[in-house]
Coordinates of C-alpha atoms and ligand atoms in Angstrom, one line a residue:
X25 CA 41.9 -35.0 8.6
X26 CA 45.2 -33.6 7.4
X27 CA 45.2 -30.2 6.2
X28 CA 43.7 -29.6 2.8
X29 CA 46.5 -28.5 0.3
X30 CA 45.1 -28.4 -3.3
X31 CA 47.0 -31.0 -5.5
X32 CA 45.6 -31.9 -9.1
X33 CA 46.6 -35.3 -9.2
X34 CA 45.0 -38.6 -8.7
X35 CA 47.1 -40.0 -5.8
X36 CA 46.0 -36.6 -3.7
X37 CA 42.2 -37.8 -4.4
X38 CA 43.0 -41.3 -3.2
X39 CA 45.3 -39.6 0.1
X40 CA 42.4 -37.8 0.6
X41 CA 40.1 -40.7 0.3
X42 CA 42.5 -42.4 3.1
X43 CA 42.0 -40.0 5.6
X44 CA 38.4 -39.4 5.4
X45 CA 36.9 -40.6 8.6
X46 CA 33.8 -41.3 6.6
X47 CA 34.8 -43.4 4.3
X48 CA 33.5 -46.6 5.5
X49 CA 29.6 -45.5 5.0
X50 CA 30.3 -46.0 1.3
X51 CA 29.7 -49.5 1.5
X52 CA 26.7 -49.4 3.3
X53 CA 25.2 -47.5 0.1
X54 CA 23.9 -49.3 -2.9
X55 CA 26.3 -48.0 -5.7
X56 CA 26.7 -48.9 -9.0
X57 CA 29.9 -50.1 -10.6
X58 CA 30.6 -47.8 -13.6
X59 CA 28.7 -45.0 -12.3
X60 CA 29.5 -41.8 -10.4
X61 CA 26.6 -40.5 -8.7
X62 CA 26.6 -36.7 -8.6
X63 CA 22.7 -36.0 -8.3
X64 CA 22.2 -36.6 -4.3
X65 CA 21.2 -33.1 -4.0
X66 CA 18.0 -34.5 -5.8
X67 CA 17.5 -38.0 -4.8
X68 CA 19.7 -39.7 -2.2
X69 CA 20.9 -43.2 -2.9
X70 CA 19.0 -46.6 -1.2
X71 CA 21.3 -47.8 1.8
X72 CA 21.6 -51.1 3.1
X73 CA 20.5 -49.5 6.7
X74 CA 17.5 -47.7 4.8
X75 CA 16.5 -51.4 2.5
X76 CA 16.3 -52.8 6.3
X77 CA 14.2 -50.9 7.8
X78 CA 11.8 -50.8 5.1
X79 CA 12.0 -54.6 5.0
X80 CA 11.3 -54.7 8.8
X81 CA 8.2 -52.8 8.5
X82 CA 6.7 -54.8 6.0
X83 CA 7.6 -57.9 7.7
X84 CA 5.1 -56.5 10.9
X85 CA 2.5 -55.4 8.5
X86 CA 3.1 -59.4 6.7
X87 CA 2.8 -60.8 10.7
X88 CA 0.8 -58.4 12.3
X89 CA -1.8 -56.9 10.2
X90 CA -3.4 -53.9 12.3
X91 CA -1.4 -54.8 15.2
X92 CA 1.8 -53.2 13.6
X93 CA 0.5 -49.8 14.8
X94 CA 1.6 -50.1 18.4
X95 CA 3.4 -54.1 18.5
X96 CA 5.7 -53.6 15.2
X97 CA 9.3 -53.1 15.8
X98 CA 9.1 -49.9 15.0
X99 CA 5.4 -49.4 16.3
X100 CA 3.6 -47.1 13.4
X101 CA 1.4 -45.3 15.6
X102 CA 4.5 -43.5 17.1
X103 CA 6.9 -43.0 14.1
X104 CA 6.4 -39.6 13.4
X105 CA 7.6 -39.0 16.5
X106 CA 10.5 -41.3 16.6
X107 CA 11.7 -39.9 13.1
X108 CA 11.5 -36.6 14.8
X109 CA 13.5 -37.6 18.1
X110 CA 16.1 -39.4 16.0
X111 CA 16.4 -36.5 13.6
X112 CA 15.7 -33.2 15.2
X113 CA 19.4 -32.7 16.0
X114 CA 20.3 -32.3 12.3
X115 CA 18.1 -28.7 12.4
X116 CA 19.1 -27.9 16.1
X117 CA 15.8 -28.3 17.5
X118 CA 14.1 -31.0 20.4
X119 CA 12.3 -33.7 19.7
X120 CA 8.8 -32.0 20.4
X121 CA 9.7 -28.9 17.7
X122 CA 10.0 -31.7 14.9
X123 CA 7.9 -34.1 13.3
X124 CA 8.4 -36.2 10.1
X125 CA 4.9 -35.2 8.3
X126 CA 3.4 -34.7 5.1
X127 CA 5.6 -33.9 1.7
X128 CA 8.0 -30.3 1.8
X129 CA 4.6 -28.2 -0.7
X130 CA 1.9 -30.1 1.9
X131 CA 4.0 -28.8 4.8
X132 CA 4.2 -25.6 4.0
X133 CA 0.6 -25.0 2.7
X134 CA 0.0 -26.6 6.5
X135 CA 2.2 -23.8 8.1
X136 CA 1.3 -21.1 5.9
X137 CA -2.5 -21.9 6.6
X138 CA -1.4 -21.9 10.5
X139 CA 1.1 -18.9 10.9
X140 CA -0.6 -16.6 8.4
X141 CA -2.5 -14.1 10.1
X142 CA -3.0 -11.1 8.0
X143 CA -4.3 -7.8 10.0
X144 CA -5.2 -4.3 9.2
X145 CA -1.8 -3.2 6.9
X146 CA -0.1 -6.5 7.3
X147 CA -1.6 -8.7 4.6
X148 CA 1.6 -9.4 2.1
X149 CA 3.8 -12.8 2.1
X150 CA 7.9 -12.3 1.5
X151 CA 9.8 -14.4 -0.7
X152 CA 12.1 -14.2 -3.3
X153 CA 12.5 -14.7 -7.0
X154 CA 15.1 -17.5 -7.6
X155 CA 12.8 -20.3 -4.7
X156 CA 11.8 -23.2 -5.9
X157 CA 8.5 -22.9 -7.7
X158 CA 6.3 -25.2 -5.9
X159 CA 7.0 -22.6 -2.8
X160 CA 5.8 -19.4 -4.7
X161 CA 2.7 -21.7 -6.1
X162 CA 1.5 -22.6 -2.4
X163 CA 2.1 -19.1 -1.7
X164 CA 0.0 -17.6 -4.2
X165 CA -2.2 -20.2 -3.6
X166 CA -3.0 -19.1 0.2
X167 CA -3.1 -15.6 -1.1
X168 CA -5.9 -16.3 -3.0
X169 CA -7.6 -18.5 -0.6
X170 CA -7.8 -15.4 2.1
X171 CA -9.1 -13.2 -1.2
X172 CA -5.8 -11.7 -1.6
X173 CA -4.3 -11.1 -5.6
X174 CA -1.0 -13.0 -5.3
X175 CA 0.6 -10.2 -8.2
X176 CA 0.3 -7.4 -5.3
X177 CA 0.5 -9.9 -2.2
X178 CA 3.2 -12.3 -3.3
X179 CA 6.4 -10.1 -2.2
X180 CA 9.2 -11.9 -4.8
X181 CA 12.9 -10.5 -3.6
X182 CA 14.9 -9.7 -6.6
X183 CA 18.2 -11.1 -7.3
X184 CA 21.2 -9.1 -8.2
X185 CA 22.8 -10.8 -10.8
X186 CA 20.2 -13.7 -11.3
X187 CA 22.1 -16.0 -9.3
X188 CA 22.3 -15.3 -5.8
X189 CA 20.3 -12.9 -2.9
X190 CA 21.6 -10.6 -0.9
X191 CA 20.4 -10.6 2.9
X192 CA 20.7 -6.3 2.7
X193 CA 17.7 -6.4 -0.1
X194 CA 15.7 -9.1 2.0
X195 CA 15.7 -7.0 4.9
X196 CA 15.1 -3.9 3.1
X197 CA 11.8 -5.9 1.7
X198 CA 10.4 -6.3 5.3
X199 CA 8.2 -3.4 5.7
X200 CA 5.3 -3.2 8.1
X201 CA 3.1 -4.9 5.0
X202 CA 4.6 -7.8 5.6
X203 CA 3.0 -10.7 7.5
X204 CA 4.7 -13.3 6.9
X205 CA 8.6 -14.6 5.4
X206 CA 9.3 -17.8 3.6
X207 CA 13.2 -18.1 2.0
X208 CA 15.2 -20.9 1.4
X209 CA 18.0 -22.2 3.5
X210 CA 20.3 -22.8 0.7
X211 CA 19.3 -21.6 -2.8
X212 CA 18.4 -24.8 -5.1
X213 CA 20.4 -23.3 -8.3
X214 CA 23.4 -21.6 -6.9
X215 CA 24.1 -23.5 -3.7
X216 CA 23.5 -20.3 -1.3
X217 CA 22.9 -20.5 2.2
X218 CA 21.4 -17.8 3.5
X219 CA 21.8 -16.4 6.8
X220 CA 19.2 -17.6 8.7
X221 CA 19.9 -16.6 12.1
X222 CA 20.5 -12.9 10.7
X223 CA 17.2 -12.6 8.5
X224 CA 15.4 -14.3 11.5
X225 CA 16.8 -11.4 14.0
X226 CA 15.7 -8.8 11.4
X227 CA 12.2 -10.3 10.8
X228 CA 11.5 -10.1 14.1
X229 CA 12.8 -6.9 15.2
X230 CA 10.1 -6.0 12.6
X231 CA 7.3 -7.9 14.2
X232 CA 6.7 -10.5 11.2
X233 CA 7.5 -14.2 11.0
X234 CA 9.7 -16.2 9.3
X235 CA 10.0 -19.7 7.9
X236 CA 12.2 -21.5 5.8
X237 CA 12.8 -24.4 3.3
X238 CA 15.2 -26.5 4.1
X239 CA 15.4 -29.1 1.1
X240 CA 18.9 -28.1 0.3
X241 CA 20.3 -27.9 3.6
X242 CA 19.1 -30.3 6.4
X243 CA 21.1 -33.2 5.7
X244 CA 23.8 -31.6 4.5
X245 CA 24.4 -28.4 6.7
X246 CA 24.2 -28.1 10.4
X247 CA 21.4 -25.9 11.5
X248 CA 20.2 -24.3 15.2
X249 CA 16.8 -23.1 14.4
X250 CA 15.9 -23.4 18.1
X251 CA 19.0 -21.2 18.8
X252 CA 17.9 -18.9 15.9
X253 CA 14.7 -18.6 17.1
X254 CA 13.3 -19.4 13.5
X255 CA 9.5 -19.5 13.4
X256 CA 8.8 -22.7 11.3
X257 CA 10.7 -24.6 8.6
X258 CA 9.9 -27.7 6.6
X259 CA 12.3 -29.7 3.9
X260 CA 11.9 -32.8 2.1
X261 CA 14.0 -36.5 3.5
X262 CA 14.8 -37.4 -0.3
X263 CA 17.7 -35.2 -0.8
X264 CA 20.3 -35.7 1.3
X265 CA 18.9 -37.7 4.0
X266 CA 18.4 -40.5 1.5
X267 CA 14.8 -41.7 2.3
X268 CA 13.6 -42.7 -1.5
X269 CA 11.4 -41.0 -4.0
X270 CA 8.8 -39.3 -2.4
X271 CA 9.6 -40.4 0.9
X272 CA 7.5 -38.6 3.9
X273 CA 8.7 -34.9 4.2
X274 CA 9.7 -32.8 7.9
X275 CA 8.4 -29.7 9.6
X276 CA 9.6 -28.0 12.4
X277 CA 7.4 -25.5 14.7
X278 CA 9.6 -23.2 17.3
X279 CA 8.3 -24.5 20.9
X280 CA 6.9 -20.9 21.5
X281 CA 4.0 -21.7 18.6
X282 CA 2.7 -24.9 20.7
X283 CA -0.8 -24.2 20.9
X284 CA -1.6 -22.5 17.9
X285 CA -4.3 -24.3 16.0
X286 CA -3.0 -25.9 12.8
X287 CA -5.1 -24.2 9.9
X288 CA -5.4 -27.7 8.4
X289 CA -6.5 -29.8 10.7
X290 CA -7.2 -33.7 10.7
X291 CA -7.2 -36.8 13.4
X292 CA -3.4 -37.4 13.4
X293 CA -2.7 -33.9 15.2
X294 CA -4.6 -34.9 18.3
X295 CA -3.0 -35.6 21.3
X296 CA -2.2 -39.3 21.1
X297 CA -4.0 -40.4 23.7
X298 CA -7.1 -38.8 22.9
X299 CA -7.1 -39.8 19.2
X300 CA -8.9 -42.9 19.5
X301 CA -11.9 -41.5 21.7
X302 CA -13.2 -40.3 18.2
X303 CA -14.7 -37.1 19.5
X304 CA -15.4 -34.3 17.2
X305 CA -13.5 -31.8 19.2
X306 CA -10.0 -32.0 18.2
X307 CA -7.6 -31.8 21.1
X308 CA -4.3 -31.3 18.9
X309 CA -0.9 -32.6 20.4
X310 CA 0.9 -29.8 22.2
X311 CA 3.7 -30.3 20.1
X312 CA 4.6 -30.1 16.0
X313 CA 2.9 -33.4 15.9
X314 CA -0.8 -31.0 16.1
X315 CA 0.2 -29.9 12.6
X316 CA 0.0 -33.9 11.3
X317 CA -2.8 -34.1 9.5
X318 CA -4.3 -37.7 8.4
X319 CA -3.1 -41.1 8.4
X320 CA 0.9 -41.3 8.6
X321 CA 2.5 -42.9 5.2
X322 CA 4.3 -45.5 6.6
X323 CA 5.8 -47.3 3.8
X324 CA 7.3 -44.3 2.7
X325 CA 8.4 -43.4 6.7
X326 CA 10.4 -46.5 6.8
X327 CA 13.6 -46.3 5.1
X328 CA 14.3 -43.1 7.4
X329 CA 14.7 -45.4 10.3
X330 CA 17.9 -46.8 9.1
X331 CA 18.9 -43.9 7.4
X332 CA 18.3 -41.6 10.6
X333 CA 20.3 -44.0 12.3
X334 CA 22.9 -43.1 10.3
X335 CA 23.2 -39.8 10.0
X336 CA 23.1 -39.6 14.0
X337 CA 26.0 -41.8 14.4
X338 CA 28.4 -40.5 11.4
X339 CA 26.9 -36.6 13.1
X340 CA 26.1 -33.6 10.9
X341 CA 29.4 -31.8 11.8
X342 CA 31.9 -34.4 10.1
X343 CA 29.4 -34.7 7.0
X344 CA 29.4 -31.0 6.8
X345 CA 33.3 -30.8 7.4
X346 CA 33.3 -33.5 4.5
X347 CA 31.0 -31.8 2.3
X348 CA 33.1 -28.8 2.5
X349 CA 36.6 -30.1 1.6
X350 CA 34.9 -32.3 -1.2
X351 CA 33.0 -29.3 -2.9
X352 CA 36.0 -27.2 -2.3
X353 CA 38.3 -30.0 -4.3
X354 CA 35.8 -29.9 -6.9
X355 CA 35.8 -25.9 -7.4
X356 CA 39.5 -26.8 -7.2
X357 CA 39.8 -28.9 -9.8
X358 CA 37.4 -27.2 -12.1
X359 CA 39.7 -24.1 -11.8
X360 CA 42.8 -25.8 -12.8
X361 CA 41.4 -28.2 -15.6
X362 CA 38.2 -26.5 -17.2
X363 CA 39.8 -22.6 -17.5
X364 CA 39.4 -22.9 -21.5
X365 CA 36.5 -24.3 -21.4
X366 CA 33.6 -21.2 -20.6
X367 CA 32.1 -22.2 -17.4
X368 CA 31.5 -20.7 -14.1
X369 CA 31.2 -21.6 -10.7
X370 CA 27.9 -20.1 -9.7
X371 CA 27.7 -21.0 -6.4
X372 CA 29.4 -18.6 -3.4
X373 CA 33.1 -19.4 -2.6
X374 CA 32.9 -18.9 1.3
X375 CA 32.4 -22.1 3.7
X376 CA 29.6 -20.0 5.5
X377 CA 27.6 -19.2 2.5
X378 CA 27.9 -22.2 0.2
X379 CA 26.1 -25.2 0.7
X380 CA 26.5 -29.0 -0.7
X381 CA 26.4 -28.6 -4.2
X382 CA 28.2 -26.9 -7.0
X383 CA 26.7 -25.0 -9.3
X384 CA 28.3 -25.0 -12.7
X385 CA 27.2 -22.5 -15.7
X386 CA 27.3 -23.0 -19.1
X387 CA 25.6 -22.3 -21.8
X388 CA 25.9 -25.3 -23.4
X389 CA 25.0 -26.8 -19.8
X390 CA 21.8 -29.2 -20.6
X391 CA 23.6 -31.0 -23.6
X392 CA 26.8 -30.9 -21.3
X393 CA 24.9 -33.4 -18.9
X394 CA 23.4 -35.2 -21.0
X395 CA 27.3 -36.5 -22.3
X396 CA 27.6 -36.6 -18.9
X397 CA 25.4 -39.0 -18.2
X398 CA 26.7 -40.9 -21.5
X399 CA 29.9 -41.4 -20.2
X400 CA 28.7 -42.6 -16.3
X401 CA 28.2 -39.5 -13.9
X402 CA 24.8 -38.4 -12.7
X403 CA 24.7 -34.5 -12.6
X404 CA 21.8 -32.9 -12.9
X405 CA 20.6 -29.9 -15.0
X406 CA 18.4 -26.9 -14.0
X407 CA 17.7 -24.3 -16.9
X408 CA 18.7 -22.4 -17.8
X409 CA 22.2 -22.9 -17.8
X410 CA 23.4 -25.0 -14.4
X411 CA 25.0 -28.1 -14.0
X412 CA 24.5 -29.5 -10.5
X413 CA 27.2 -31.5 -9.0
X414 CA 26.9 -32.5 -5.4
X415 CA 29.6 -35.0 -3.8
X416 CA 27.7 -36.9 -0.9
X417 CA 30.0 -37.1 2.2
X418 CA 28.6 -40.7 3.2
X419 CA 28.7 -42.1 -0.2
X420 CA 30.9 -40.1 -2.8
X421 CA 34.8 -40.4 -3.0
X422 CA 37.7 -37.8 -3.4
X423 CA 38.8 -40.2 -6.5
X424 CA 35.2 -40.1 -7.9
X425 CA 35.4 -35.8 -8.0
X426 CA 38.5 -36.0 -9.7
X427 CA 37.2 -38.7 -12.1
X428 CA 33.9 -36.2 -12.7
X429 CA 36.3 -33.6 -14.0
X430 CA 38.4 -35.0 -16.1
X431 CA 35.2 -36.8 -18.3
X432 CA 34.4 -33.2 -17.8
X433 CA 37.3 -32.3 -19.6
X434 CA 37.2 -35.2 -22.2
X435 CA 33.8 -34.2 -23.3
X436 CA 34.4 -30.3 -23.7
X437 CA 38.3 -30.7 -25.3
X438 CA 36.6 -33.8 -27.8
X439 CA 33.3 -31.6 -27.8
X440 CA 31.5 -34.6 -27.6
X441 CA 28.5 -32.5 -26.0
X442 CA 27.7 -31.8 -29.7
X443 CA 26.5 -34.8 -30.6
X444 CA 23.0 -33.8 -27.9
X445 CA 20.3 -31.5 -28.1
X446 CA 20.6 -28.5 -25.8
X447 CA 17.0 -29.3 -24.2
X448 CA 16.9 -30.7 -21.1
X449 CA 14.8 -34.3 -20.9
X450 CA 11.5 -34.1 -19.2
X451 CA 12.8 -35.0 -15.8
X452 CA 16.0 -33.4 -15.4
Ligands
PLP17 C1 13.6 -26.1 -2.3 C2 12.5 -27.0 -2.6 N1 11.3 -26.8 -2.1 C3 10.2 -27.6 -2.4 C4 10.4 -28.7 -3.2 C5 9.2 -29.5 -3.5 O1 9.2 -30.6 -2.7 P1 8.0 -31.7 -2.7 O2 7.9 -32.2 -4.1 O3 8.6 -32.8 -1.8 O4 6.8 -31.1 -2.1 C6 11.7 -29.0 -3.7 C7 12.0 -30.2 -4.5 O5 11.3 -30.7 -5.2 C8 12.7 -28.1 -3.4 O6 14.0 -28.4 -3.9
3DJ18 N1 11.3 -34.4 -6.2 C1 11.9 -34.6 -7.4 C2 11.4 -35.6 -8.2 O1 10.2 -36.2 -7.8 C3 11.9 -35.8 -9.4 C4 13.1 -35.1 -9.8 C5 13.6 -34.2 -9.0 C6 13.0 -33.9 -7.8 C7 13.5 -32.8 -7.0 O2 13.4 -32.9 -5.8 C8 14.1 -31.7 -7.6 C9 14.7 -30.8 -6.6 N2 13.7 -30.2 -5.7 C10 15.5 -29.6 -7.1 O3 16.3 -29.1 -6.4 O4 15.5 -29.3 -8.3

């Protein structure tokens, strides 16, 4: 890539567009004409590479029946595993430390119940105020199941100025109550990335463990939890790994926590080979696959094969080195064409600490999308004032961002937000 110079015209976007080495993965995406998809932070488009694979696997299941399990293409019984081989090197981790499991809430109530060991004045969970709620309901959730009152147990990290966390009050929040740390990777409003290897240094000079969420990151970011040493993370292959509503989720486990017993146990844990002697004494794999639980959902397992395939070969560094010049253009252009307008970027500045989305405030933000969406680009909103706007380095164009902000403009200079409620619809 040439060096990025900020010009606000259309013919830099399409200059842009010519040197981006990933350009050609656009096409493999299913795209409509007419509309700019801004929302892959959310739900990742169908690819052509992601339809086939899904095809292939009901194809065996259409031939094979029960045979599929170890003769498909892509035998079932091991695909777990294979997901996890072909996608560990997006978190930094080996094959063994990964599996592709269970949904991002069912993972973590599975590594919560297993890493969760409260003892004499270590009893209280770490987290913060601005995660995602289905994370704080899991974690009050386990509170209450080991008889612990989630209002004095649930540790909730206060924000600053409501939009960001700082890493100083996260460590200062690890006292010797603390068992246990969940945070984010990268914030879901404001696009943060925390500093993982830092608050994973600092939890464990304290002697407490940490996991993280990596929905907003892992697919998006490069990560090196191995080389961090993080605990345990989990994260959800809808986003930006593209693997379809509700496809199957991810955990990691660092190789030093093989052999602890999963605290939710079922068949799929065991050691492969001893599964199918059907004894009552589990022998769990002595890998993350131990903290599988029941039968795997294939059907929603198989569009990661293709789209695995692809992020290995297009390789996390160029999507992040994508990412970051695209959300940069974006901030960019915002600054040059919305100034009059009232909003503001909420999301950190800095490469290091900002992840794949923008995050745009306005008070007028939910009817703001929903003109948006009028006039063909898919943000989406999260109250109470954020417009989300992620360009997607296999599938989004520099012409597309600068396209996104000049409806922007349209719609504020015409006010033609005015015509909407200021609600947000029921799925936002
Ligand atoms: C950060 C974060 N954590 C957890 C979830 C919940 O994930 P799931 O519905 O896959 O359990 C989401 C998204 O829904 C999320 O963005
Ligand atoms: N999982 C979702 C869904 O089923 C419908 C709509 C949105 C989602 C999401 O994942 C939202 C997402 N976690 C967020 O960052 O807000």
């Amino acid at each position: 890539m040439q060096t990025y110079s900020f010009q606000p015209t259309v013919e830099y976007a399409r200059q842009l567009d010519q040197e981006d080495v990933l350009a050609h993965y656009r096409n493999e995406f299913y795209i409509k004409p007419d509309s700019i998809y801004m929302d892959g932070n959310s739900l990742g488009l169908l690819s052509k590479r992601a339809e086939k694979s899904l095809l292939e696997v009901l194809a065996d299941w259409k031939e094979l029946g029960i045979d599929g399990w170890m003769e498909g293409k892509h035998p079932w019984f091991f695909l777990p595993e294979t997901l996890a081989k072909l996608s560990a090197p997006l978190v930094g981790a080996s094959a063994e430390e990964v599996i592709v499991t269970g949904s991002t809430t069912v993972n973590l109530h599975q590594l919560v119940a297993s890493f969760y060991k409260p003892e004499g004045k270590r009893t209280k969970i770490l987290a913060d105020e601005l995660t995602f709620p289905s994370d704080i309901y899991a974690l009050q959730s386990q509170l209450r199941l080991h008889g612990f009152n989630p209002e004095t147990h649930l540790i909730r990290v206060k924000s600053r100025d409501g939009r960001l966390l700082e890493e100083e009050d996260l460590i200062a929040a690890m006292t010797e109550e603390i068992a246990l740390i969940i945070l984010p990777t990268v914030l879901y409003r404001s696009g943060q990335i925390l500093d993982m290897k830092r608050l994973t240094d600092e939890a464990h000079a304290r002697g407490i463990l940490i996991g993280f969420d990596g929905c907003h990151s892992v697919g998006a970011i490069p990560h090196a939890f191995s080389e961090w040493d993080v605990d345990f993370a989990f994260w959800c292959n809808y986003k930006h790994l593209n693997g379809g509503p509700g496809s199957v989720g991810s955990l990691y486990v660092n190789r030093k926590h093989f052999g602890t017993l999963p605290g939710l146990a079922g068949w799929f844990g065991s050691k492969k080979d001893k599964q199918f002697d059907m004894e009552h004494l589990l022998i769990p794999a002595d890998t993350a696959g131990a903290f599988q639980i029941g039968t795997p959902h294939i059907l929603s397992l198989a569009p990661l094969i293709g789209s695995f395939e692809m992020f290995q070969e297009a390789g996390i560094e160029r999507i992040r080195e994508k990412s970051l010049q695209s959300t940069q253009y974006l901030m960019d252009l915002i600054d040059f064409e919305l100034e009059d307008y009232g909003f503001i970027i909420g999301n950190p500045r800095e490469e290091k600490r900002r992840g794949g989305h923008v995050s745009l405030e306005h008070k007028e933000a939910a009817r703001i999308c929903k003109a948006l969406k009028e006039y063909g680009v898919v943000p989406d909103y999260r109250a109470p004032n954020i417009i989300r706007l992620a360009p997607i380095a296999l599938y989004n164009t520099y012409e597309e961002v600068w396209k996104v902000v000049q409806i922007l403009k349209n719609i504020m200079a015409e006010k033609l937000y005015e015509q909407y409620s200021n609600e947000r619809n029921v799925v936002a």
